[in-house]
mmCIF file of C-alpha atoms in Angstrom:
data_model
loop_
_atom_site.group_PDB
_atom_site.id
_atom_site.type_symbol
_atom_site.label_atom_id
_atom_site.label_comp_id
_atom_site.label_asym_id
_atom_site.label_seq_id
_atom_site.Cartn_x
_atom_site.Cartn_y
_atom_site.Cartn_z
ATOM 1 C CA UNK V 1326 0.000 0.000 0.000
ATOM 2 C CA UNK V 1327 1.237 3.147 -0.830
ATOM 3 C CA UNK V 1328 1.953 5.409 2.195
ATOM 4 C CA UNK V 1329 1.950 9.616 2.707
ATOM 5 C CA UNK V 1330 3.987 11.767 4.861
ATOM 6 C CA UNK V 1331 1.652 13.303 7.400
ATOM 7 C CA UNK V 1332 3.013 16.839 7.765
ATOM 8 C CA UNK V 1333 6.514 17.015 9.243
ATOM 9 C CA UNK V 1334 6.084 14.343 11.553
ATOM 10 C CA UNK V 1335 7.899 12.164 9.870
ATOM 11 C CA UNK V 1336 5.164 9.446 10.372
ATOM 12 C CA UNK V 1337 3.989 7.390 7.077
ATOM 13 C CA UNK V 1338 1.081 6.768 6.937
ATOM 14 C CA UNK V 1339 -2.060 4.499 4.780
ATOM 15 C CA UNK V 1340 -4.061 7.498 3.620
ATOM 16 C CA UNK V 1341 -7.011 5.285 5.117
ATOM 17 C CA UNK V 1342 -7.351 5.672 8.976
ATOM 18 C CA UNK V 1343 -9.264 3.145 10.742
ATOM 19 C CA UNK V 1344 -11.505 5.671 13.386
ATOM 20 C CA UNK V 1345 -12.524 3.462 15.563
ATOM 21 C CA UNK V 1346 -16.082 5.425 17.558
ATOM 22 C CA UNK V 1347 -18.028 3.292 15.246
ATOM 23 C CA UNK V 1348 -16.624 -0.153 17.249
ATOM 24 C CA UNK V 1349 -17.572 1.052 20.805
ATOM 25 C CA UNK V 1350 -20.250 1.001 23.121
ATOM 26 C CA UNK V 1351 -21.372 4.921 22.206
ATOM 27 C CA UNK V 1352 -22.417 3.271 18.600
ATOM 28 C CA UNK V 1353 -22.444 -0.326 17.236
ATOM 29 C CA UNK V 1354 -21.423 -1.906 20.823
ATOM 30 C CA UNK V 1355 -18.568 -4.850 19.043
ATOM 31 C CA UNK V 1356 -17.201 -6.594 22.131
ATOM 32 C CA UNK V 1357 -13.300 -6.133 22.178
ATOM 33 C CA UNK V 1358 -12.696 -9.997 20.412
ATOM 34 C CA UNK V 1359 -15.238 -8.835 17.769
ATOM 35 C CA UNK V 1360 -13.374 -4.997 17.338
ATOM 36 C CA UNK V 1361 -10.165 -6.216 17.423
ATOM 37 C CA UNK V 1362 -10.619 -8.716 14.336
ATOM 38 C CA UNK V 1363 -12.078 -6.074 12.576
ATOM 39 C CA UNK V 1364 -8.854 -3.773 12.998
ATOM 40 C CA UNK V 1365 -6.394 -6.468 12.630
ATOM 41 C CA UNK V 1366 -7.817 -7.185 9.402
ATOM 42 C CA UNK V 1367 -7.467 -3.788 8.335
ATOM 43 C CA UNK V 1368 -3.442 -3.412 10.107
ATOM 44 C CA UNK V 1369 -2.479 -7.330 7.637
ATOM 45 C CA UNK V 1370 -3.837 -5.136 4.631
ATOM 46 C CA UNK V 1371 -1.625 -2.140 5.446
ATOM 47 C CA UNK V 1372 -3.749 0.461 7.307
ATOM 48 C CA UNK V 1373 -1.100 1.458 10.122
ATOM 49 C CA UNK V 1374 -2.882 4.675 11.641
ATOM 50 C CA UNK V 1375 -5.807 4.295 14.268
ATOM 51 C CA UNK V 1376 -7.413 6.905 15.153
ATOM 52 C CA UNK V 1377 -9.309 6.588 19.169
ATOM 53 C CA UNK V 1378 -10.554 8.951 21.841
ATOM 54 C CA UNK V 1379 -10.377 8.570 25.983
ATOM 55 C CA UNK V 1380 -14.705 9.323 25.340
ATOM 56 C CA UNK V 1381 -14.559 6.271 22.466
ATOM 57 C CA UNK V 1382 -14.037 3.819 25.303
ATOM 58 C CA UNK V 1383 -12.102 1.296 22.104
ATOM 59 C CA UNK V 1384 -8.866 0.840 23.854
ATOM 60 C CA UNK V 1385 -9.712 -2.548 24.595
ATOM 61 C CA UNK V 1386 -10.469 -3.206 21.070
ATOM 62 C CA UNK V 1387 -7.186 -1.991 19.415
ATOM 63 C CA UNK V 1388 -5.694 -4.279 22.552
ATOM 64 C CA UNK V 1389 -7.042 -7.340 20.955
ATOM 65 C CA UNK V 1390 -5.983 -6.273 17.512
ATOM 66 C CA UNK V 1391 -2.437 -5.662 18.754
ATOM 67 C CA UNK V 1392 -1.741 -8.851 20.609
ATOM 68 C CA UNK V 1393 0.910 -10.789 18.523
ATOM 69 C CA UNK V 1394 0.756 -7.956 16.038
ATOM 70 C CA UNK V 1395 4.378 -7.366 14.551
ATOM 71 C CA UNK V 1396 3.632 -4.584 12.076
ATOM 72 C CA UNK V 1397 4.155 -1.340 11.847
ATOM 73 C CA UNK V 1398 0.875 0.318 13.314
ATOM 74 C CA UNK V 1399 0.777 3.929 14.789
ATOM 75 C CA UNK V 1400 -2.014 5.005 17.260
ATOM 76 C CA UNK V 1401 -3.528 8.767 17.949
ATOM 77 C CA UNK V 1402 -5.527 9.353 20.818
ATOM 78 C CA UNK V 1403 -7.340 12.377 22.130
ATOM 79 C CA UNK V 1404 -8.417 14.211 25.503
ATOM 80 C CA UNK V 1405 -11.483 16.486 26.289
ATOM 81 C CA UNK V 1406 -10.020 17.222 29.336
ATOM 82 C CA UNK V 1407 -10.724 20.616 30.950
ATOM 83 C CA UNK V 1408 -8.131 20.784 33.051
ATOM 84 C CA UNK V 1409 -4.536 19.773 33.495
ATOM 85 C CA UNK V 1410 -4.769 17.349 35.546
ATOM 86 C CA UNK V 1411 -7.701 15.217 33.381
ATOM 87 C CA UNK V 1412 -5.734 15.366 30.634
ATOM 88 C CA UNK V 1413 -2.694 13.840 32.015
ATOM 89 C CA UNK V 1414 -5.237 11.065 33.287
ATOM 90 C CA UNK V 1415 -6.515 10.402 30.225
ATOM 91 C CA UNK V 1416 -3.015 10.462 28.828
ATOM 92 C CA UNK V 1417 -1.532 8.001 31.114
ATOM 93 C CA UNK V 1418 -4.740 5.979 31.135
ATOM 94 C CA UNK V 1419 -4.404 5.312 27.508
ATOM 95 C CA UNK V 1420 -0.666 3.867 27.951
ATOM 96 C CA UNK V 1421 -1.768 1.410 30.598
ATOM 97 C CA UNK V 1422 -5.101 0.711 28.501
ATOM 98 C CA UNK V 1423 -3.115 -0.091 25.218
ATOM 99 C CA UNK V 1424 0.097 -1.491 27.229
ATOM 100 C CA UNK V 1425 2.288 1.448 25.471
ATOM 101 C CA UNK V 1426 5.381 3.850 26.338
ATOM 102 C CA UNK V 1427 3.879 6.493 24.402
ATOM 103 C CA UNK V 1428 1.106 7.474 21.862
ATOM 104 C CA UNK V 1429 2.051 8.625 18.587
ATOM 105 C CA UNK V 1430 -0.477 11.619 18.457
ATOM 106 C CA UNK V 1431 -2.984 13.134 21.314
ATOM 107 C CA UNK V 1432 -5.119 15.697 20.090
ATOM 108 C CA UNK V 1433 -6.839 18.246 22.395
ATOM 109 C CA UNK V 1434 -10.408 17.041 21.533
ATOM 110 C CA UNK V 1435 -12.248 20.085 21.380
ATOM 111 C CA UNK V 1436 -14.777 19.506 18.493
ATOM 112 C CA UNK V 1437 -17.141 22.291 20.489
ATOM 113 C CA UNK V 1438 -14.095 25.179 21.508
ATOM 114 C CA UNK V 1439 -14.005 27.603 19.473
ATOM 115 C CA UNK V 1440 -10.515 29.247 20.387
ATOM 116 C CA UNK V 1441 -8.822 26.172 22.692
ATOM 117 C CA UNK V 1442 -5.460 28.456 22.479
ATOM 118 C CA UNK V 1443 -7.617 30.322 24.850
ATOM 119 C CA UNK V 1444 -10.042 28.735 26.460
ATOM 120 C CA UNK V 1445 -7.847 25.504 26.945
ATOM 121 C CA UNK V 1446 -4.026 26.420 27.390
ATOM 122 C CA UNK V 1447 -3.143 24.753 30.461
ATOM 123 C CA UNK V 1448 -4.254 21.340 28.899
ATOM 124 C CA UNK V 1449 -2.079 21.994 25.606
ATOM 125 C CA UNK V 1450 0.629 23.008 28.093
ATOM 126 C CA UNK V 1451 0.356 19.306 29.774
ATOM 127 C CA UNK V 1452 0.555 17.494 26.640
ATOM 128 C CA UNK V 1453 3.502 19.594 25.497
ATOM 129 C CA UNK V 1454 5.258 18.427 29.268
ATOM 130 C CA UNK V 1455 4.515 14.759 28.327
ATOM 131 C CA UNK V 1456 5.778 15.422 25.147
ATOM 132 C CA UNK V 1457 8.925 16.504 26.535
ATOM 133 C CA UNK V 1458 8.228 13.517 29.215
ATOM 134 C CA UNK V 1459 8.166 10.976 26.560
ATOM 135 C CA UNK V 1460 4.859 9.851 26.518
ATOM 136 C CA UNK V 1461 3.231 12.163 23.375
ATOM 137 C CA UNK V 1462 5.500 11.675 20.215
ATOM 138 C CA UNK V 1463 3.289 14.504 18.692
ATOM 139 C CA UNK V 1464 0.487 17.083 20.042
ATOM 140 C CA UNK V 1465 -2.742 18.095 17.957
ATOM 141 C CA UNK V 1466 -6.121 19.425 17.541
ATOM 142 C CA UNK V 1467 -9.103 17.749 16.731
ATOM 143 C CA UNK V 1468 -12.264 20.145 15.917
ATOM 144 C CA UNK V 1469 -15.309 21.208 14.371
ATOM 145 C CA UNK V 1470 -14.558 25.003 14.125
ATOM 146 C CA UNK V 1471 -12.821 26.718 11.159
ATOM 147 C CA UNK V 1472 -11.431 29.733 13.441
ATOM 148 C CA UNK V 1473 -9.523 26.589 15.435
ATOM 149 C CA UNK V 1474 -8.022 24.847 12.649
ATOM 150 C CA UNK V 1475 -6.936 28.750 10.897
ATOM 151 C CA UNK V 1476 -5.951 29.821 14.478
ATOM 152 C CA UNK V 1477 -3.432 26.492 14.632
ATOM 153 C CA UNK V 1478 -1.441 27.551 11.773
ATOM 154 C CA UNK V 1479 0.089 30.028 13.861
ATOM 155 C CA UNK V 1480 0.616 27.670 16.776
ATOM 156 C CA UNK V 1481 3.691 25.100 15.968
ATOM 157 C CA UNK V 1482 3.245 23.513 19.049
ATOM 158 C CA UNK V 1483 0.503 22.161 16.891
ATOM 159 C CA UNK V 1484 2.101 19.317 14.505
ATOM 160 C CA UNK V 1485 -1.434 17.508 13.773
ATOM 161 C CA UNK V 1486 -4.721 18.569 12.806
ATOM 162 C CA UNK V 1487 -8.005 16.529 12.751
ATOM 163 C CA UNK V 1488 -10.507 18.759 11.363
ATOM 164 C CA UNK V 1489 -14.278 18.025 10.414
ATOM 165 C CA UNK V 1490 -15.059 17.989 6.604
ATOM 166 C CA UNK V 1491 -17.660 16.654 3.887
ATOM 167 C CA UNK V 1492 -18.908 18.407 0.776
ATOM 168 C CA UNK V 1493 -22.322 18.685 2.317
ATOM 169 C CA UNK V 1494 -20.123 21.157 4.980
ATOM 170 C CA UNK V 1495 -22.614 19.005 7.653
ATOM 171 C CA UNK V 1496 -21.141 19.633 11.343
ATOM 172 C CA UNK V 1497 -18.761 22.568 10.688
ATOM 173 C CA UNK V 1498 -19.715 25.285 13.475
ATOM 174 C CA UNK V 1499 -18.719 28.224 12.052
ATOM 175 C CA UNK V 1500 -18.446 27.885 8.441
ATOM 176 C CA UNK V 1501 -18.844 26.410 4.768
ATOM 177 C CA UNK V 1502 -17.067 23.446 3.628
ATOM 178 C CA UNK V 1503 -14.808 25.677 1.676
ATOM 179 C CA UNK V 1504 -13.727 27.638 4.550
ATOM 180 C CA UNK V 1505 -12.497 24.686 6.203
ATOM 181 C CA UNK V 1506 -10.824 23.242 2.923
ATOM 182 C CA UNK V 1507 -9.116 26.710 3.149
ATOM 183 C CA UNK V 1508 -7.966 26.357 6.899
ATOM 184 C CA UNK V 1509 -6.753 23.039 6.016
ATOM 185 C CA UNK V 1510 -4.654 23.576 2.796
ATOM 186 C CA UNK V 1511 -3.251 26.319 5.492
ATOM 187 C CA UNK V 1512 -2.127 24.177 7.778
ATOM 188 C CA UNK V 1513 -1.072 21.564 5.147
ATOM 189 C CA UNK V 1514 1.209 24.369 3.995
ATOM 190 C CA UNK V 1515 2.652 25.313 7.245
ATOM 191 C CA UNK V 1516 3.648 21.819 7.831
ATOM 192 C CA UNK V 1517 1.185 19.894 9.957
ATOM 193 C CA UNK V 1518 -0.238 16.418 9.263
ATOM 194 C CA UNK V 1519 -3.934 16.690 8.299
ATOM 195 C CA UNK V 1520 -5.779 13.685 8.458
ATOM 196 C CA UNK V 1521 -9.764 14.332 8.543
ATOM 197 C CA UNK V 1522 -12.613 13.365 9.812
ATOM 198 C CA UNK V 1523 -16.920 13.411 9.263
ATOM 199 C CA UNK V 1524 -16.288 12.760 5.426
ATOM 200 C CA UNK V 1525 -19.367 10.897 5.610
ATOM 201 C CA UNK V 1526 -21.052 13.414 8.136
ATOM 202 C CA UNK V 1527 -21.758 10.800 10.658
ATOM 203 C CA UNK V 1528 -22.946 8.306 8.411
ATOM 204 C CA UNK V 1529 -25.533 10.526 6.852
ATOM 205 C CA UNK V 1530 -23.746 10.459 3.266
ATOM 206 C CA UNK V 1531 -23.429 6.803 2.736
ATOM 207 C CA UNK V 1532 -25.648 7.010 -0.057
ATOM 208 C CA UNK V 1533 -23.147 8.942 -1.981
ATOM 209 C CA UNK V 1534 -20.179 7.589 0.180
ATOM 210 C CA UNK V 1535 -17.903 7.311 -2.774
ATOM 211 C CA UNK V 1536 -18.440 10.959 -4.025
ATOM 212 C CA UNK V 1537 -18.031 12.143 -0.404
ATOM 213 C CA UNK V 1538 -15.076 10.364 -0.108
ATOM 214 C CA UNK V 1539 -13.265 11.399 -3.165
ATOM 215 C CA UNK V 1540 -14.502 14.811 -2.730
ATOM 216 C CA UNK V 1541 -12.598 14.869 0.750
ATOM 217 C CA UNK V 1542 -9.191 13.358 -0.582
ATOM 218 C CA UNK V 1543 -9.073 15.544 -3.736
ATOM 219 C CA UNK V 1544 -8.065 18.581 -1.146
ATOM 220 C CA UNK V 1545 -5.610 20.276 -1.179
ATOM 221 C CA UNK V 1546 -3.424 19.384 2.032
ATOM 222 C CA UNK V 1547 -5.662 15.922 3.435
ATOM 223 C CA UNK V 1548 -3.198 13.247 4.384
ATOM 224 C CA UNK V 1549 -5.429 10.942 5.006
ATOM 225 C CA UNK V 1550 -9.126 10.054 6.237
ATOM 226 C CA UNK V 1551 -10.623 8.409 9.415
ATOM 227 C CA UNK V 1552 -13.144 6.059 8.353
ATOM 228 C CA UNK V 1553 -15.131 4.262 11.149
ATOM 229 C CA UNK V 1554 -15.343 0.619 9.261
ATOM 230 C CA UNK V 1555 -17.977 -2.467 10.503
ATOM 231 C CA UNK V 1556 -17.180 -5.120 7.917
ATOM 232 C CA UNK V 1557 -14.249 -6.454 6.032
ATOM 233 C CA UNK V 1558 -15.864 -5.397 2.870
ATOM 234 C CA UNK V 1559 -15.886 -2.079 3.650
ATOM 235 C CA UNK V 1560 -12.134 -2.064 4.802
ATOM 236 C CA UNK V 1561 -11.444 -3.953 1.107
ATOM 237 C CA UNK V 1562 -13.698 -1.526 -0.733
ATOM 238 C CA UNK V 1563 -12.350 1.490 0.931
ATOM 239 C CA UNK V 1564 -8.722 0.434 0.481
ATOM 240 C CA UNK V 1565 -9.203 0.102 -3.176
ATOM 241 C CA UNK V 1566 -11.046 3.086 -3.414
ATOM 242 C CA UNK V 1567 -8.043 4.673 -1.448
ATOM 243 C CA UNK V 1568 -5.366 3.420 -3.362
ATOM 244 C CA UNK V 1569 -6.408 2.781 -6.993
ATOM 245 C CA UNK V 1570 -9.734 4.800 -6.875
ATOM 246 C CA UNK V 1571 -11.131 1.340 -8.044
ATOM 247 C CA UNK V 1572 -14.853 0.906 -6.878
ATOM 248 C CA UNK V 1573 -16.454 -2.344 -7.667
ATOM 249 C CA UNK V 1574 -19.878 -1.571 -8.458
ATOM 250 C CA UNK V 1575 -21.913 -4.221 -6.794
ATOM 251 C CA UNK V 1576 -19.433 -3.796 -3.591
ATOM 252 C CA UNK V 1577 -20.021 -0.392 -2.981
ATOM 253 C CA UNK V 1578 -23.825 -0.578 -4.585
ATOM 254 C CA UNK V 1579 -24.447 -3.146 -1.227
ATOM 255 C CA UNK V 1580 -22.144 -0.330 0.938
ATOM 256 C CA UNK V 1581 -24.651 2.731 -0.158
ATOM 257 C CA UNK V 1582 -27.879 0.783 -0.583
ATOM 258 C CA UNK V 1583 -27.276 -0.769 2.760
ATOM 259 C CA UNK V 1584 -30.550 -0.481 5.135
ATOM 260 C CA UNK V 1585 -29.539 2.709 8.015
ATOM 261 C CA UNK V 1586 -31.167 3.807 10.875
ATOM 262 C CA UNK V 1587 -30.708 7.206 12.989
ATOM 263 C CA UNK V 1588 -28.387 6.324 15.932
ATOM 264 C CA UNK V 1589 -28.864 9.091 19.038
ATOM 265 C CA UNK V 1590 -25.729 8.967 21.138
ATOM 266 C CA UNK V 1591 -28.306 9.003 24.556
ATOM 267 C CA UNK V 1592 -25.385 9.347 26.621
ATOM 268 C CA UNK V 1593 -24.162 12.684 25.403
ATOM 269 C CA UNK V 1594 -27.602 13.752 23.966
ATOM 270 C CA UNK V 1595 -28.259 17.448 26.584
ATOM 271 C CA UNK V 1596 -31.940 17.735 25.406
ATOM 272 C CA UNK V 1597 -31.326 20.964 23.964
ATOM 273 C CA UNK V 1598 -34.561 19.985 21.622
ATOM 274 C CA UNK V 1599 -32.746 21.471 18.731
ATOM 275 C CA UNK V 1600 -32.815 18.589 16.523
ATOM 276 C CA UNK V 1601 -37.041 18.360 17.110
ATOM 277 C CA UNK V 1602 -37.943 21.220 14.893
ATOM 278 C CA UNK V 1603 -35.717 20.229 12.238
ATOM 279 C CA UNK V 1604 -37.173 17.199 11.495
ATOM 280 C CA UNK V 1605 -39.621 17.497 8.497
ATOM 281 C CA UNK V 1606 -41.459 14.198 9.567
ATOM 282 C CA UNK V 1607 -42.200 14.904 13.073
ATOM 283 C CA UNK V 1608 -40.134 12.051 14.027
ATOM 284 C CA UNK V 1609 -38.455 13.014 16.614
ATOM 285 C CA UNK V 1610 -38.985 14.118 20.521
ATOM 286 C CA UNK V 1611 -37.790 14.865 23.581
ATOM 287 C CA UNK V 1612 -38.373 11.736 26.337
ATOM 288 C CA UNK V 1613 -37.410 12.574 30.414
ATOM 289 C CA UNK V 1614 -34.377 14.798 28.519
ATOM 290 C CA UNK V 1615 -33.433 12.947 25.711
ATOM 291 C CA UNK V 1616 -34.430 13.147 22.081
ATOM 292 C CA UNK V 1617 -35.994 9.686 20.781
ATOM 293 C CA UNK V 1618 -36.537 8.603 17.440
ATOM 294 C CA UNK V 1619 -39.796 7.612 16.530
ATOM 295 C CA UNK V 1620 -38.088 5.231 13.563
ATOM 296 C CA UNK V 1621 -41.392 4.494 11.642
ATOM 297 C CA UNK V 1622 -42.037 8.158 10.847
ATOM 298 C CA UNK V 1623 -38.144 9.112 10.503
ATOM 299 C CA UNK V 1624 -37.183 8.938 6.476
ATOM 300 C CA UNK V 1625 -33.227 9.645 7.580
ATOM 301 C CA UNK V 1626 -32.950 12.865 5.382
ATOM 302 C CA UNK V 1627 -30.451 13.729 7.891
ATOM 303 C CA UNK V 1628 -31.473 16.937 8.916
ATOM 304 C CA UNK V 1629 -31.503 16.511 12.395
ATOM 305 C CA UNK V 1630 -28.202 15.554 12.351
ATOM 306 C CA UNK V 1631 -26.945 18.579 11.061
ATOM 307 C CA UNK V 1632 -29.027 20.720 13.894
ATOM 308 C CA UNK V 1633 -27.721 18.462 16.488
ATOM 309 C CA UNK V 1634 -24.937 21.108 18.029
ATOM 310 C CA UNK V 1635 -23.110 17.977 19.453
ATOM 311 C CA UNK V 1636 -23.121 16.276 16.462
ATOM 312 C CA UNK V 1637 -24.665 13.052 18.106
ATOM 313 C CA UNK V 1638 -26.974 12.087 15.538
ATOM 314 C CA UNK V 1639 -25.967 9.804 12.885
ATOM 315 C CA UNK V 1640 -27.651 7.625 10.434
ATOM 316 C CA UNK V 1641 -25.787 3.968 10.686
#
């Protein structure tokens, strides 16, 4: 497989980044065994970048991958700590999680700050210190903001980005999808690795999944894309997609005619109610704080999805 330089890092990576959300209990619930086949398929066919979170709760899985695991495989984490002290937690409870020295990336998570140089400084300052401690090999930022991603450029600190983008611009706070392809060409140029994520917008562009995804590596300054994967076809028909931009058509006409469903992430859903009024089929409502899909009425046009402000709605 052929393999990109992702920034100045010096890391090489498969352009194809297994995200691995999709595998834990906030979505399809795999048990670790189940998880962990599913990524060591994808590390014997050359994917060697996965992409987790301390909120993903998939260390176990990527455990079970490893285990007798001789390849190359790199592993990026993130915090949403608040403070310095969480994020060293989270830090050092990744290493003991995934039985590592140190993590090749940890990204302050802050999909929802708009300005982390400012609002979050003291946990950027922590994973600089275990940086220097050798437990970080490199620091990002992973977000949903244009202003963050621009603002990074100007922070070298920064070596990574993870920004959100899709062509439907579904999820980006403050912008259009061609603000952030700006920010990120920006970055690209200054020298940090770019790998992105929400190419599919949570799952609610599978019908078009291999548009969406093209339309996402054809930018200028993407490294590479975190994919959240389920099946071994879809790690073989996104590798060739990838790598040849080879689709077979009755592959990937199973992949985006497969039967989805709107998945509400209950456990970080705040009942805002913001998602309600969007929905042009009444199919949705709040329940003792939560919003609940009524899934006979719901026609998964996605539009909820793209009101959600946590961007905790997805069609799966």
């Amino acid at each position: 497989m052929n393999k990109v330089r992702l920034g100045c890092t010096g890391l090489e990576i498969n352009p194809l980044i297994f995200g691995t959300l999709p595998l834990g209990p906030l979505q399809a619930a795999l048990s670790p065994e189940e998880g962990g086949r599913l990524i060591r398929y994808a590390l014997e066919r050359g994917v060697n970048l996965l992409d987790t979170a301390e909120l993903y709760q998939t260390y176990p899985h990527i455990l079970s991958a490893l285990s007798g695991f001789e390849g190359e495989v790199h592993i990026a984490s993130k915090t949403h700590a608040n403070t310095a002290e969480q994020a060293r937690a989270h830090v050092e409870r990744a290493l003991s999680a995934l039985d590592l020295e140190r993590l090749d990336i940890v990204h302050l998570h802050g999909a929802r700050v708009a300005d982390p140089f400012v609002e979050r400084p003291e946990v950027i300052e922590t994973l600089l210190r275990m940086k220097e401690e050798g437990k970080i090999a490199h620091v990002g930022l992973s977000s949903h903001f244009v202003s963050a991603i621009r603002k990074s450029v100007q922070h070298p600190e920064i070596e990574v980005v993870h920004p959100l983008i899709n062509r439907a611009g579904m999820g980006i706070i403050d912008g259009t999808q061609a603000e952030m392809a700006d920010a990120i060409a920006a970055c690209a140029d200054a020298g940090k690795g770019v790998y992105a994520m929400k190419a599919l917008a949570g799952g609610n562009l599978i019908s078009s999944a291999r548009e969406s995804l093209r339309y996402v590596l054809g930018l200028q300054g993407v490294h590479g894309v975190a994919l959240g994967m389920l099946s071994e076809a879809e790690i073989d028909g996104n590798l060739a997609l990838f790598h040849d931009d080879s689709a077979d058509e009755a592959l990937w006409e199973k992949l985006e005619g497969r039967r989805r469903k709107l998945a509400i992430m209950e456990a970080f859903c705040k009942g805002c109610g913001a998602c309600v009024p969007a929905c042009t089929n009444d199919a949705l409502k709040l329940v003792d704080g939560k919003a609940v899909v009524d899934e006979e009425q719901c026609i998964l046009c996605g539009y909820c999805g793209a009101a959600c402000p946590e961007f905790m709605i997805r069609v799966v």
